[in-house]
PDB file of C-alpha atoms in Angstrom:
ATOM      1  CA  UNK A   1      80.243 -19.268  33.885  1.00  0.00           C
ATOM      2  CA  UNK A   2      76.436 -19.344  34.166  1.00  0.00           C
ATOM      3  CA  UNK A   3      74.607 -15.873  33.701  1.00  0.00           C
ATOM      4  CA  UNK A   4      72.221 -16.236  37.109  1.00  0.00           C
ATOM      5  CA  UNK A   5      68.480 -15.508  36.521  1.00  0.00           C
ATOM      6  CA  UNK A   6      67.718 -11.885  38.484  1.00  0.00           C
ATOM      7  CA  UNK A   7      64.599 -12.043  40.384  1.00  0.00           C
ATOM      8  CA  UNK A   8      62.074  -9.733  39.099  1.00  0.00           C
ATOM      9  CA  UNK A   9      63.148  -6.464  41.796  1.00  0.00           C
ATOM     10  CA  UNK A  10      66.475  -6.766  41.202  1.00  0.00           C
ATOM     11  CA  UNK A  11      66.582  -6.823  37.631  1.00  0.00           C
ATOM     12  CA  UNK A  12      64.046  -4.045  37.244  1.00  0.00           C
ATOM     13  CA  UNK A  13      65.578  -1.555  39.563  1.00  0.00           C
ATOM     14  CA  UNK A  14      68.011   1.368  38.189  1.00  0.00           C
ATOM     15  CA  UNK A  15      71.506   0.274  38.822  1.00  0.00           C
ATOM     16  CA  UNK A  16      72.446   4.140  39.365  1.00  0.00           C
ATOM     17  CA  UNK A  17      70.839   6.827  41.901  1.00  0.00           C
ATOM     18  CA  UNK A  18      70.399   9.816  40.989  1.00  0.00           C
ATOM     19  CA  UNK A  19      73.645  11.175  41.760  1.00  0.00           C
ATOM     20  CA  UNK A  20      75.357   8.838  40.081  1.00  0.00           C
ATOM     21  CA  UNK A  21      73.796   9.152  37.057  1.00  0.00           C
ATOM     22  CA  UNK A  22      74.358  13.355  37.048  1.00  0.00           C
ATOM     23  CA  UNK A  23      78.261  12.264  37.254  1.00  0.00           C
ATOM     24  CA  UNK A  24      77.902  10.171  34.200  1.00  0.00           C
ATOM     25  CA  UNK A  25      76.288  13.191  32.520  1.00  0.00           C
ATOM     26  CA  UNK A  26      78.779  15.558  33.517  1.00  0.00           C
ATOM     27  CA  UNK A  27      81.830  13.437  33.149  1.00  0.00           C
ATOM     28  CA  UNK A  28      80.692  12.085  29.944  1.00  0.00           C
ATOM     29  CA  UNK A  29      79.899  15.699  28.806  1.00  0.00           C
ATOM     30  CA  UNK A  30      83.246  17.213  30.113  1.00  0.00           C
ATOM     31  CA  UNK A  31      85.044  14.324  27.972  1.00  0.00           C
ATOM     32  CA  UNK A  32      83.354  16.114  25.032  1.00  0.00           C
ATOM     33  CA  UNK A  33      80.259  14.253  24.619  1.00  0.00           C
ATOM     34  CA  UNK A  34      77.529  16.103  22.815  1.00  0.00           C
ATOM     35  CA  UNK A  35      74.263  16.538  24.556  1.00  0.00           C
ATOM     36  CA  UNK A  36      72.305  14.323  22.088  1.00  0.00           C
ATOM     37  CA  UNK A  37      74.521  11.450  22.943  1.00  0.00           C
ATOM     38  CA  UNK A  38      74.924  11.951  27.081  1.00  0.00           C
ATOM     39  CA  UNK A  39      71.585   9.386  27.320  1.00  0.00           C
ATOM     40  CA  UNK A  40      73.116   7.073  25.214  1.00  0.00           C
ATOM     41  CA  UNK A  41      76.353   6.999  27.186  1.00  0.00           C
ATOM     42  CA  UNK A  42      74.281   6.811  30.239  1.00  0.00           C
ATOM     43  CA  UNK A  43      72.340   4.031  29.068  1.00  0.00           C
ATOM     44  CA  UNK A  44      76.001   1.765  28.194  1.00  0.00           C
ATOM     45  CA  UNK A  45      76.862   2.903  32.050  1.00  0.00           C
ATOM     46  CA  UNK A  46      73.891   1.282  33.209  1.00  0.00           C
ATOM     47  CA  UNK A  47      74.289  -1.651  31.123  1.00  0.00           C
ATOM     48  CA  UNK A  48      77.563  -2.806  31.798  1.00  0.00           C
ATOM     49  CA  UNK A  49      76.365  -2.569  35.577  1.00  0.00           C
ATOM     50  CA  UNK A  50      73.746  -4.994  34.783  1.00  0.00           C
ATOM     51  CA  UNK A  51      75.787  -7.270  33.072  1.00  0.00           C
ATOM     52  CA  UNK A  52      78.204  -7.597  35.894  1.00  0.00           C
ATOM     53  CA  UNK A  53      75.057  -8.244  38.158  1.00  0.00           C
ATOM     54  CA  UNK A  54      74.027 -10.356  34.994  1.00  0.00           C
ATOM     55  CA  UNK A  55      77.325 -12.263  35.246  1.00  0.00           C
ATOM     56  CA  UNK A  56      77.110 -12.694  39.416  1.00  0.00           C
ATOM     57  CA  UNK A  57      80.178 -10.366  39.819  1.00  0.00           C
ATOM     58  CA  UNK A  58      80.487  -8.228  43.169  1.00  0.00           C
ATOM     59  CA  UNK A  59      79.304  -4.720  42.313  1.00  0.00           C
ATOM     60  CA  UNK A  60      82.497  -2.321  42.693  1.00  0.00           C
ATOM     61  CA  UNK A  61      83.566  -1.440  45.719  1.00  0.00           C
ATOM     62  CA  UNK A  62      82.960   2.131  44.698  1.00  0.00           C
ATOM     63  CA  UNK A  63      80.361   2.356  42.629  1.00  0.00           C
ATOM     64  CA  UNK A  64      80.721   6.075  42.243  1.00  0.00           C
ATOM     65  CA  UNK A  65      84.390   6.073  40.703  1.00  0.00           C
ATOM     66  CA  UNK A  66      83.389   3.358  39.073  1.00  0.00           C
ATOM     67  CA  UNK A  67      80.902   4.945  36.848  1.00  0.00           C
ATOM     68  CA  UNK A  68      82.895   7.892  36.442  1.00  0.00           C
ATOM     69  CA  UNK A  69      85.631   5.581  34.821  1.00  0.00           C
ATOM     70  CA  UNK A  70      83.334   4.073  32.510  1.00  0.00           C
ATOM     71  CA  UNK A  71      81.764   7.166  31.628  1.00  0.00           C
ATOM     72  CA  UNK A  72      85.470   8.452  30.847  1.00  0.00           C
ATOM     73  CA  UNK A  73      86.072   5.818  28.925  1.00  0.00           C
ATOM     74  CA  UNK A  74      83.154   6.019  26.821  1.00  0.00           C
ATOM     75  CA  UNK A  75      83.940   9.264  26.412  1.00  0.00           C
ATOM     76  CA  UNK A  76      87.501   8.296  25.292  1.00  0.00           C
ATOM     77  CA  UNK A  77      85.660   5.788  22.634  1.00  0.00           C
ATOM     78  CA  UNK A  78      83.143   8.742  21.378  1.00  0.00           C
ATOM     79  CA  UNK A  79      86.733  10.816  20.610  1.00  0.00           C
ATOM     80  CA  UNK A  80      88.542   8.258  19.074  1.00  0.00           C
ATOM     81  CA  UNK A  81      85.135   7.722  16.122  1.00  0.00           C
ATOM     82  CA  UNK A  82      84.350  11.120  15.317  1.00  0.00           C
ATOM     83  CA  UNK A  83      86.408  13.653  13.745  1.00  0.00           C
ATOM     84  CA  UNK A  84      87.651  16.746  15.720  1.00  0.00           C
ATOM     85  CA  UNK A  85      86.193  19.966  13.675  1.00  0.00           C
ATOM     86  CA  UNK A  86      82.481  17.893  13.514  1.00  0.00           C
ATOM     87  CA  UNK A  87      82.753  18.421  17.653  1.00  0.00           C
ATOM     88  CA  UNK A  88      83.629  21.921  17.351  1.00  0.00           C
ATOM     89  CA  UNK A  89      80.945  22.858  14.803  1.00  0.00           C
ATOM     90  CA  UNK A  90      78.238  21.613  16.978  1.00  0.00           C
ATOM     91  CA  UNK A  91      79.262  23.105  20.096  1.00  0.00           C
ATOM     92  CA  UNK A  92      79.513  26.238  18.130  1.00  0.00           C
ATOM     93  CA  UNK A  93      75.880  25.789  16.818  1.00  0.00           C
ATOM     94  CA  UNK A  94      74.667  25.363  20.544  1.00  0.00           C
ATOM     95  CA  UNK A  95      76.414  28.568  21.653  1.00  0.00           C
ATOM     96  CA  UNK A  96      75.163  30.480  18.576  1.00  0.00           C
ATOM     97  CA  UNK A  97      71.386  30.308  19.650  1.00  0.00           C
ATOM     98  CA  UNK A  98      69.914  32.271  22.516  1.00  0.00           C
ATOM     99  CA  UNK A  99      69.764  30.791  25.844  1.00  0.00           C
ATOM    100  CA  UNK A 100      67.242  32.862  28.371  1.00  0.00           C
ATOM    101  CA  UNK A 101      69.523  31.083  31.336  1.00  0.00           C
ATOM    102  CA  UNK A 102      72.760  32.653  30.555  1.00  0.00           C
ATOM    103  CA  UNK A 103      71.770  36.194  28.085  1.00  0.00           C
ATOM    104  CA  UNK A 104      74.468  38.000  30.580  1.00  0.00           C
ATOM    105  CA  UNK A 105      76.667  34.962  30.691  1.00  0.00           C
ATOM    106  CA  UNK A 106      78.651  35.616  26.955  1.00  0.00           C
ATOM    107  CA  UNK A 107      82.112  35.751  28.985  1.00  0.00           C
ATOM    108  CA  UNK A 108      81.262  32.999  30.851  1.00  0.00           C
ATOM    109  CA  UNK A 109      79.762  30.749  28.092  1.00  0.00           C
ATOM    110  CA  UNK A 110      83.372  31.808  25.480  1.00  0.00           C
ATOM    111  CA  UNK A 111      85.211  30.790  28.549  1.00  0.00           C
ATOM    112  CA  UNK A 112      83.592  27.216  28.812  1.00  0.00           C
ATOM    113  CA  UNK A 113      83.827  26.967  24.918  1.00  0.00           C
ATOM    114  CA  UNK A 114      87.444  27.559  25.066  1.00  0.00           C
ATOM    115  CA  UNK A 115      88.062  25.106  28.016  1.00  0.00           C
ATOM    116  CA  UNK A 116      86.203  22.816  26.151  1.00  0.00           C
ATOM    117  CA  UNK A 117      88.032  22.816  23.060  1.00  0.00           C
ATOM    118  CA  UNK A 118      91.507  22.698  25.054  1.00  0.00           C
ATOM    119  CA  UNK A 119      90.142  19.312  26.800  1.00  0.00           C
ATOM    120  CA  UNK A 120      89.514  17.824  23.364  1.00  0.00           C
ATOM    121  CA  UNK A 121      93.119  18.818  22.228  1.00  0.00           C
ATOM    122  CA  UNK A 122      94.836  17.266  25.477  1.00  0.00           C
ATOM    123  CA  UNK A 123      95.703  13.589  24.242  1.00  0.00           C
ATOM    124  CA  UNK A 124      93.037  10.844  25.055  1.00  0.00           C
ATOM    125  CA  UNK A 125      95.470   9.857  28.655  1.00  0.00           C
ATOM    126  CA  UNK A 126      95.577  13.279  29.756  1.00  0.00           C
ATOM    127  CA  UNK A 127      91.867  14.415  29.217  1.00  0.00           C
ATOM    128  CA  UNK A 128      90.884  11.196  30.625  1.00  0.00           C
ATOM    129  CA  UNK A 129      92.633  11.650  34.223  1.00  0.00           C
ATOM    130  CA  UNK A 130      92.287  15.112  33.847  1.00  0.00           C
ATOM    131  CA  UNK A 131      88.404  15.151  33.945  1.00  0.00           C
ATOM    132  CA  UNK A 132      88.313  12.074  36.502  1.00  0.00           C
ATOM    133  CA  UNK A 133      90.374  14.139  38.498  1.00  0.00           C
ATOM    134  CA  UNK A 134      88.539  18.029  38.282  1.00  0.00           C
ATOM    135  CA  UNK A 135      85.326  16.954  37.702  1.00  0.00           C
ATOM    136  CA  UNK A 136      84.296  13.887  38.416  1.00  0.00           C
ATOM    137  CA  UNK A 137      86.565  14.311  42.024  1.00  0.00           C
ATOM    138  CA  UNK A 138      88.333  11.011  42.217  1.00  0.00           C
ATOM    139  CA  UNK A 139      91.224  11.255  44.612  1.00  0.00           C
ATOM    140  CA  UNK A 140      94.772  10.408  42.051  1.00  0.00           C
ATOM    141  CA  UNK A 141      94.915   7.006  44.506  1.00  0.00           C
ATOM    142  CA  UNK A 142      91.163   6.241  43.350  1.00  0.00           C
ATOM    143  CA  UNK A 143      92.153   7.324  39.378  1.00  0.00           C
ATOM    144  CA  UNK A 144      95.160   4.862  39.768  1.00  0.00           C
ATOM    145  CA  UNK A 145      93.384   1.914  41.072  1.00  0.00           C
ATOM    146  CA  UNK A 146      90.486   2.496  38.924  1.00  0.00           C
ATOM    147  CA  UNK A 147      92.406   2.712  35.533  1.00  0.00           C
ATOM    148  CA  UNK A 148      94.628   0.629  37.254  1.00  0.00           C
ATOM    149  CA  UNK A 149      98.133   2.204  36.249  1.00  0.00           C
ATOM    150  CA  UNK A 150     100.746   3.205  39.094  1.00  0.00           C
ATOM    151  CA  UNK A 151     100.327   6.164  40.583  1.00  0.00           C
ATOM    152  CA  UNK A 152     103.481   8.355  39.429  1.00  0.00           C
ATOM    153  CA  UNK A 153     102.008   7.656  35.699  1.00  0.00           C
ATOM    154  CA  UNK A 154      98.618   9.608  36.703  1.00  0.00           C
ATOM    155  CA  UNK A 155     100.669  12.566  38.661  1.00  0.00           C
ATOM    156  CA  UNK A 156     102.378  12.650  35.624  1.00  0.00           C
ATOM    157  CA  UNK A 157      99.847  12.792  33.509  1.00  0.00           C
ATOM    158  CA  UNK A 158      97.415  15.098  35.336  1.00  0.00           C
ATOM    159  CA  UNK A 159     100.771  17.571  35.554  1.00  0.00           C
ATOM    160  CA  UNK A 160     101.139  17.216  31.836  1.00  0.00           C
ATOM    161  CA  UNK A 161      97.768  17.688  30.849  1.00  0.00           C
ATOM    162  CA  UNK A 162      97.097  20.994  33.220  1.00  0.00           C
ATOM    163  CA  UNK A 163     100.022  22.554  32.210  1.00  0.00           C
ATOM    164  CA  UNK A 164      99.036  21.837  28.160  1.00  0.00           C
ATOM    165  CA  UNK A 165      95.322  22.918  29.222  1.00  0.00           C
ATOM    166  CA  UNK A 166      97.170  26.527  30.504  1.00  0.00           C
ATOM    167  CA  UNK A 167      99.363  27.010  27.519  1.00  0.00           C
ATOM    168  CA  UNK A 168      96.436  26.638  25.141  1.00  0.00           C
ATOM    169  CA  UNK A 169      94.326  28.833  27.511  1.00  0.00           C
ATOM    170  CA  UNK A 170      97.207  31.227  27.824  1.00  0.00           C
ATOM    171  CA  UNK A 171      96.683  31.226  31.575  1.00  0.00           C
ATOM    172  CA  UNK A 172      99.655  32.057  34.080  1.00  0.00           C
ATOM    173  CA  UNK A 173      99.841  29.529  37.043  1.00  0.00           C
ATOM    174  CA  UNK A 174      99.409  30.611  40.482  1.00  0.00           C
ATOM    175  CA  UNK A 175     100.484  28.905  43.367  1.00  0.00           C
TER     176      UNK A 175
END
């Protein structure tokens, strides 16, 4: 198939808005991402958007969950190349300087640290629907036809994965 030539608007507008593009932060940075790499994942969001425009393909239908997936993804790809204490050293680098946003916010910022290093535990499956789910707010119909597998396999998976998240938090479920 032919790549179609863009005319000159099209090709030089941003494929994301701005909202989009904070979900791609914060989904990629949820799945573990480090800061220093959240443009570059952003920047491979954008791309393969352009490359489906490139290729004449529809743009997804929603272009929202859409990103969200691929920034999941990436984020799934960014896991599976580095190794697992080089994650937790740097996030425990960032928390170790001062931050003038959050000086009464130690609780809060061990708290994020430690549900942090339970998502990069989880197995790749169950972070991955886990943070679609939470944070990037797909519905578990959207996360199924997105990663397109059934249904049950994502209820199973986000029940899996939140009740591995609470043992390693040591949290009691409420109902």
């Amino acid at each position: 198939m032919p790549i179609r030539r863009l005319r000159r608007a099209e090709a030089d507008a941003d494929p994301l808005d701005a909202a989009q593009a904070d979900r791609v932060r914060a989904v990629l940075a949820l799945g573990g991402v480090p800061q220093d790499d959240l443009q570059d994942g952003l920047q491979q969001v954008r791309l393969r958007l352009l490359e489906r425009r490139a290729r004449g393909e529809d743009p997804p239908r929603d272009v929202g969950a859409w990103v969200a997936v691929v920034a999941s993804n990436l984020a799934v790809d960014w896991h599976r190349t580095r190794h697992r204490q080089e994650r937790v050293g740097a996030r425990l680098t960032l928390l170790s300087t001062p931050d003038e946003r959050i000086e009464d916010g130690t609780e809060h910022s061990l708290r994020a640290l430690a549900v942090a290093e339970g998502l990069d535990a989880l197995p790749a499956a169950q972070r991955q629907v886990l943070v679609l789910r939470y944070y990037a707010d797909l519905s578990v119909p959207q996360i199924a036809e997105q990663l397109v597998i059934p249904l049950g396999t994502v209820k199973s998976r986000l029940y899996a994965a939140a009740k591995l998240l609470r043992e390693r938090l040591h949290v009691e479920e409420t109902v």
